[in-house]
XYZ file of C-alpha atoms in Angstrom:
320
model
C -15.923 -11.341 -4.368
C -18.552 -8.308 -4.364
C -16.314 -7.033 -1.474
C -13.059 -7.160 -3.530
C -14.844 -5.616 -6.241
C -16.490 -2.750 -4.164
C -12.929 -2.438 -2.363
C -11.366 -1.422 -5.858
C -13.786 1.336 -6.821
C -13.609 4.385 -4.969
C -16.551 5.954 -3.277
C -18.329 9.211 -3.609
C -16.030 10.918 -0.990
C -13.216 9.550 -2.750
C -14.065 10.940 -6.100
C -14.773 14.135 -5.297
C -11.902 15.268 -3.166
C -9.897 13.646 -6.650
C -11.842 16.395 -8.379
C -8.159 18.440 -7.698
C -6.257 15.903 -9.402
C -5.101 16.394 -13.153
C -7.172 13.238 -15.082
C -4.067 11.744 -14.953
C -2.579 11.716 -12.288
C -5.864 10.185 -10.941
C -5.986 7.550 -12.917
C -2.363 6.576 -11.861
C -3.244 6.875 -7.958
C -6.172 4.500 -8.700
C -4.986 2.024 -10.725
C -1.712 1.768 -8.489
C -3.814 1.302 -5.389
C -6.205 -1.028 -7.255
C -3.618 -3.376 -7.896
C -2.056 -3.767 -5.037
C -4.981 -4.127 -2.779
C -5.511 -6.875 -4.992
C -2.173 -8.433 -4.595
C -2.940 -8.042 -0.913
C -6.207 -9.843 -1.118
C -4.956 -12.229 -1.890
C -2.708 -13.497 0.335
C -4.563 -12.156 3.339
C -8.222 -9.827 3.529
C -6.826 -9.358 7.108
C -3.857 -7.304 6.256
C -5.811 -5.670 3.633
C -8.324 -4.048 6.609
C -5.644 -3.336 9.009
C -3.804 -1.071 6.497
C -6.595 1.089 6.261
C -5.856 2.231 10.060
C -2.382 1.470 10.319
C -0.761 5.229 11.047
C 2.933 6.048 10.157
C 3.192 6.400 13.840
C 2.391 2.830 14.139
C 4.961 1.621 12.059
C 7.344 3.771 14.086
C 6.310 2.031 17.029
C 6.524 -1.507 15.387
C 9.796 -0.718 14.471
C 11.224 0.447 18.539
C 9.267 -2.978 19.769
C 10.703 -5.296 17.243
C 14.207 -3.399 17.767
C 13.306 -4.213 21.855
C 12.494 -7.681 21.102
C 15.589 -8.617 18.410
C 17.667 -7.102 20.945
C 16.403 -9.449 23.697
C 17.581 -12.546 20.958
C 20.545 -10.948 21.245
C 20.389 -10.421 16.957
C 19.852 -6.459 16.858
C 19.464 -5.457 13.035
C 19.710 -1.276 13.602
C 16.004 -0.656 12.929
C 17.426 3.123 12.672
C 17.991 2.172 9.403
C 14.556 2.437 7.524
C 13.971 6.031 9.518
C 14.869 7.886 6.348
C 12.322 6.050 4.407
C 10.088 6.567 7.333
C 10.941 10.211 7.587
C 10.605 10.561 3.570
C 7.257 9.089 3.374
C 5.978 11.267 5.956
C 6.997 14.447 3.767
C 5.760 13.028 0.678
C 2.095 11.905 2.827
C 2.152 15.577 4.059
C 1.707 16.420 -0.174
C -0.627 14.179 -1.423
C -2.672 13.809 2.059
C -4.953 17.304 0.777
C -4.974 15.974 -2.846
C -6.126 12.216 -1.990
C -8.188 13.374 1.111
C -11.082 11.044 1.307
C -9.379 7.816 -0.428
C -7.944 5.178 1.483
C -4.790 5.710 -0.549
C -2.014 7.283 2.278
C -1.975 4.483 4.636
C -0.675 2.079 1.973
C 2.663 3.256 1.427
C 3.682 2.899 5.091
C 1.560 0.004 6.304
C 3.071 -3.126 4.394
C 6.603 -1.694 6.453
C 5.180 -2.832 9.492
C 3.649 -6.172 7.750
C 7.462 -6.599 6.577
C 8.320 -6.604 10.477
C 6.299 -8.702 11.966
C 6.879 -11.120 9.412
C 10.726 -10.614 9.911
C 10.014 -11.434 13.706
C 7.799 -14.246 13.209
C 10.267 -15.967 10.514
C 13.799 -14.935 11.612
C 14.027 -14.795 7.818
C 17.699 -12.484 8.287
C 18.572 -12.392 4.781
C 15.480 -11.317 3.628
C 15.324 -8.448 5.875
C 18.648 -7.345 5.428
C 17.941 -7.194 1.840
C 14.739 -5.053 2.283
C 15.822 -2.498 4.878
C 18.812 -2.149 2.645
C 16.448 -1.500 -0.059
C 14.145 1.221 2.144
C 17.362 3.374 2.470
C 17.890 3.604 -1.236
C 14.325 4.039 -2.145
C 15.106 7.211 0.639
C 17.680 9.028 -0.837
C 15.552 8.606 -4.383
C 12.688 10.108 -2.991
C 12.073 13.968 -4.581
C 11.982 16.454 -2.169
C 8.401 17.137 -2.885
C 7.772 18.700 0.302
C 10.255 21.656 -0.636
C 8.131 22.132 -3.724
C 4.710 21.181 -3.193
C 3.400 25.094 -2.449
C 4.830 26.368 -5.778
C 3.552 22.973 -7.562
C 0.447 20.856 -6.018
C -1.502 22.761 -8.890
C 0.539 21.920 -11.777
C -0.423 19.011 -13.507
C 3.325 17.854 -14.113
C 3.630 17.631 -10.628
C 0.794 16.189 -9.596
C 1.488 13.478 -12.618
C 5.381 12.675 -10.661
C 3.200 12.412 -7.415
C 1.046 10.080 -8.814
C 4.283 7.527 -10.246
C 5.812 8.103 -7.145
C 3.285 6.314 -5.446
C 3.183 3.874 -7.888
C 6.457 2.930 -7.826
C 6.463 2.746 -3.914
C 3.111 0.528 -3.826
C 4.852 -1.703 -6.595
C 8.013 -1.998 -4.499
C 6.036 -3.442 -1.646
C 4.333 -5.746 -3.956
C 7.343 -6.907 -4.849
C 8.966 -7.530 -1.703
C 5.677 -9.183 -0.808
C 5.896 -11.542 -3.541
C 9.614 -12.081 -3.274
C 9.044 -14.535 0.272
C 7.282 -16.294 -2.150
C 9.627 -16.406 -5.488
C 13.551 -15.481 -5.926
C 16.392 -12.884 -5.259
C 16.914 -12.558 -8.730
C 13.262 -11.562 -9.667
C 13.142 -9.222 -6.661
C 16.511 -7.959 -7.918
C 15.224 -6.825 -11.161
C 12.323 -5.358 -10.409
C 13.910 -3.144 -7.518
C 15.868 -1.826 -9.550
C 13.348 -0.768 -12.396
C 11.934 0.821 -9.420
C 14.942 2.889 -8.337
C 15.944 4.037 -11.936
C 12.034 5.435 -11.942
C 12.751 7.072 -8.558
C 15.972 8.742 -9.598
C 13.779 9.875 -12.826
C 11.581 11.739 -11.407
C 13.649 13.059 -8.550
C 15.397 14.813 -11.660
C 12.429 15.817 -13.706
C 11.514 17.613 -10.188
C 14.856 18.839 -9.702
C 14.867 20.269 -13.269
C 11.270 21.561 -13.328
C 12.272 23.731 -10.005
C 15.168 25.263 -11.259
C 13.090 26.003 -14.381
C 10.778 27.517 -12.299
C 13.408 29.806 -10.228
C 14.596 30.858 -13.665
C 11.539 32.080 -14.724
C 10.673 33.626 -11.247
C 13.787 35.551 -11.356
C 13.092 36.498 -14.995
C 9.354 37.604 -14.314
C 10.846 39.683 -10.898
C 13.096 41.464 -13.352
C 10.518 42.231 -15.582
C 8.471 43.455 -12.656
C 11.435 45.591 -11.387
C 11.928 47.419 -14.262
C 8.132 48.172 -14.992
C 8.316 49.558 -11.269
C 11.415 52.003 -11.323
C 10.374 53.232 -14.939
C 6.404 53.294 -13.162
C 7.789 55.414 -10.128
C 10.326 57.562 -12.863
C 7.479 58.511 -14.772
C 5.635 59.272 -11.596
C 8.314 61.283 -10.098
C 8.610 63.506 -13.508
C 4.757 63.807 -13.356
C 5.810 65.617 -10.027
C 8.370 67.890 -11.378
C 6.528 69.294 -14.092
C 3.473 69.787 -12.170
C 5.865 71.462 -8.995
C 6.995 73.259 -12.082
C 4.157 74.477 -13.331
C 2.766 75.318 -9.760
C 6.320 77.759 -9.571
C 5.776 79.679 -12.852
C 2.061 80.189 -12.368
C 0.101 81.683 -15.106
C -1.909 84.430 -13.017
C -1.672 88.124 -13.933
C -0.509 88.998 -10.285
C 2.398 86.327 -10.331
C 3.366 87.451 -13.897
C 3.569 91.106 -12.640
C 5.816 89.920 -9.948
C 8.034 88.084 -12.393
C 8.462 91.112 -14.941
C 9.197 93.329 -11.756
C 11.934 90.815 -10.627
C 13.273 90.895 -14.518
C 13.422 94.491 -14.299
C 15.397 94.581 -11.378
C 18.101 92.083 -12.395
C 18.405 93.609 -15.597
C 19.001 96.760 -13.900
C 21.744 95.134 -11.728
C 23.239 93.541 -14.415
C 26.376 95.160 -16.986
C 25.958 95.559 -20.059
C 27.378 92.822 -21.864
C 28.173 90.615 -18.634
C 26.242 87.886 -19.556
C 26.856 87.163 -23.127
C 28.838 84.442 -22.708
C 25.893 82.459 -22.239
C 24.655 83.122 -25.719
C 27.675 80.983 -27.437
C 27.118 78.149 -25.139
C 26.179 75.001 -27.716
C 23.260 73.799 -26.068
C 21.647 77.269 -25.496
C 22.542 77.918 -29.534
C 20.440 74.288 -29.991
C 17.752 75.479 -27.987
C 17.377 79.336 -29.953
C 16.969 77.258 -33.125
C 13.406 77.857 -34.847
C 12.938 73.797 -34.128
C 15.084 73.186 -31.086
C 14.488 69.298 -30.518
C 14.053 70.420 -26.754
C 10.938 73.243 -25.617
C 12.571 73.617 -22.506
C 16.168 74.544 -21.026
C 16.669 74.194 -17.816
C 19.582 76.268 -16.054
C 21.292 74.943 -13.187
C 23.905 76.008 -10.517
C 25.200 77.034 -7.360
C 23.715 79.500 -5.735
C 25.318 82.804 -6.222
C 26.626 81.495 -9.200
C 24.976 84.210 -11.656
C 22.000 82.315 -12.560
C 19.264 84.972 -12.245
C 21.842 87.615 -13.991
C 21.401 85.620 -17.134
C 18.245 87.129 -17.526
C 19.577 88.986 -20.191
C 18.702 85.913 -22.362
C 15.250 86.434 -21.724
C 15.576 89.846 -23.574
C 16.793 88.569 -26.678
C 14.022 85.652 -26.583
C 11.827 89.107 -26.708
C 13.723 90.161 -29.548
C 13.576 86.538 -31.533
C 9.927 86.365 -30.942
């Protein structure tokens, strides 16, 4: 009895590496294993020992040599069958392996499938086993593709919560199916699927949660996008007006050279020939006493008169 009872609490080791664990989703993982080591006790302290070393590998293996030996009856029963189950557990142990490290949790949900073969081989109980490796293939496509999602969630409470049910709901099917040798199709019946509609549950609410999560990616990348180009626009202008600045100098010597470059142009330059630029509507919103720009910037080809405007610059004189 004391070793049932120890056998139910976990050790030191095993608490602390649940330290990652949302409360709970640790209490879900405990009380799910608690029970059914209990329901194996039960019926055999032998089976309860061996799952704590029985690797997924082994029940890979198990699976080829009871294949081998059915086949050798001449009553093969396509033991390819329970491979998705197989291959699903082995993603979903590759999840919860770094959050239940130091439990003896993991090798539970694969090691009562090997305990289901042996028994198959020792009864020739066909119905039965058709009925449960039927069952392993629906309990595979129900299974969340957790592995998918586990980087972007392990952290998440939520998550770690579904993890938690999940094995719950795999650890109850095997006490079920355990029991069922024992009891009737109909109980069995029920119970699976209770299990399944749980399973297809949470395979949404994972579903759902990840595409809430892309959303919210791509919303928070937009955000980030835009704070960038208007980041790098702001940056860019910082560079203009200080190349600006840099060009039209404020020393005596380069403001000598500009009023000797005026003098020339205005020299070159007919009277009147430049005018024009005078009526143009954004250069009459500029001469305003409160133009709503400081600046006007001319622009053009080169050749294209620019510097012959200067003319303007002789009236600003004049205004001011």
């Amino acid at each position: 009895m004391n070793q049932t009872l120890e056998s139910l609490v976990p050790s030191a080791s095993a608490s602390a590496s649940l330290e990652t664990l949302a409360p709970q989703a640790r209490l879900t993982f405990q009380d799910a294993f608690a029970r059914f080591e209990q329901t194996v006790q039960k019926f055999s302290i032998e089976d309860s020992h061996r799952f704590q070393s029985t690797s997924l590998e082994d029940v890979r293996s198990a699976a080829k040599e009871i294949e081998r030996q059915l086949a050798a009856r001449q009553c093969l029963r396509n033991m390819r069958r329970i491979q998705p189950f197989l291959d699903g557990l082995e993603r979903y142990s590759k999840v919860i392996e770094v959050l239940c490290n130091g439990t003896p949790y993991l090798p539970w949900i694969w090691a009562p499938i090997k305990l289901m073969l042996q028994y198959q081989l020792a009864t020739d109980f066909t119905a039965a086993f058709e009925k449960l490796i039927s069952a392993y293939g629906q309990i595979a496509e129900n299974l969340p593709r957790f592995d998918r999602l586990s980087h972007t969630f392990n952290n998440n409470p939520d998550f770690q919560r579904i993890l938690a049910i999940v094995y719950a709901d795999i650890l109850d099917f095997h006490h079920w199916w355990k029991c069922f040798f024992n009891s009737s199709w109909r109980r069995f019946d029920a119970r699976f699927k209770c299990i399944l509609e749980s399973l297809a549950k949470h395979t949404d609410m994972v579903d759902r949660e990840a595409n809430s999560l892309a959303i919210t990616e791509a919303k928070e990348w937009r955000q980030r996008a835009i704070q960038e180009a208007a980041k790098r626009g702001m940056e860019q202008s910082a560079v203009q007006v200080q190349s600006v600045i840099s060009w039209l100098g404020d020393s005596a010597a380069k403001q000598d050279q500009q009023d000797d470059l005026l003098d020339r142009l205005l020299s070159s330059c007919y009277p009147e020939t430049s005018e024009w630029i005078s009526g143009n509507s954004k250069v009459k919103m500029w001469l305003k006493n409160q133009p709503t720009q400081s600046l006007l910037w001319l622009k053009g080809k080169p050749g294209s008169g620019k510097s012959l405007i200067c003319q303007l610059k002789e009236k600003l004189a004049d205004v001011t």
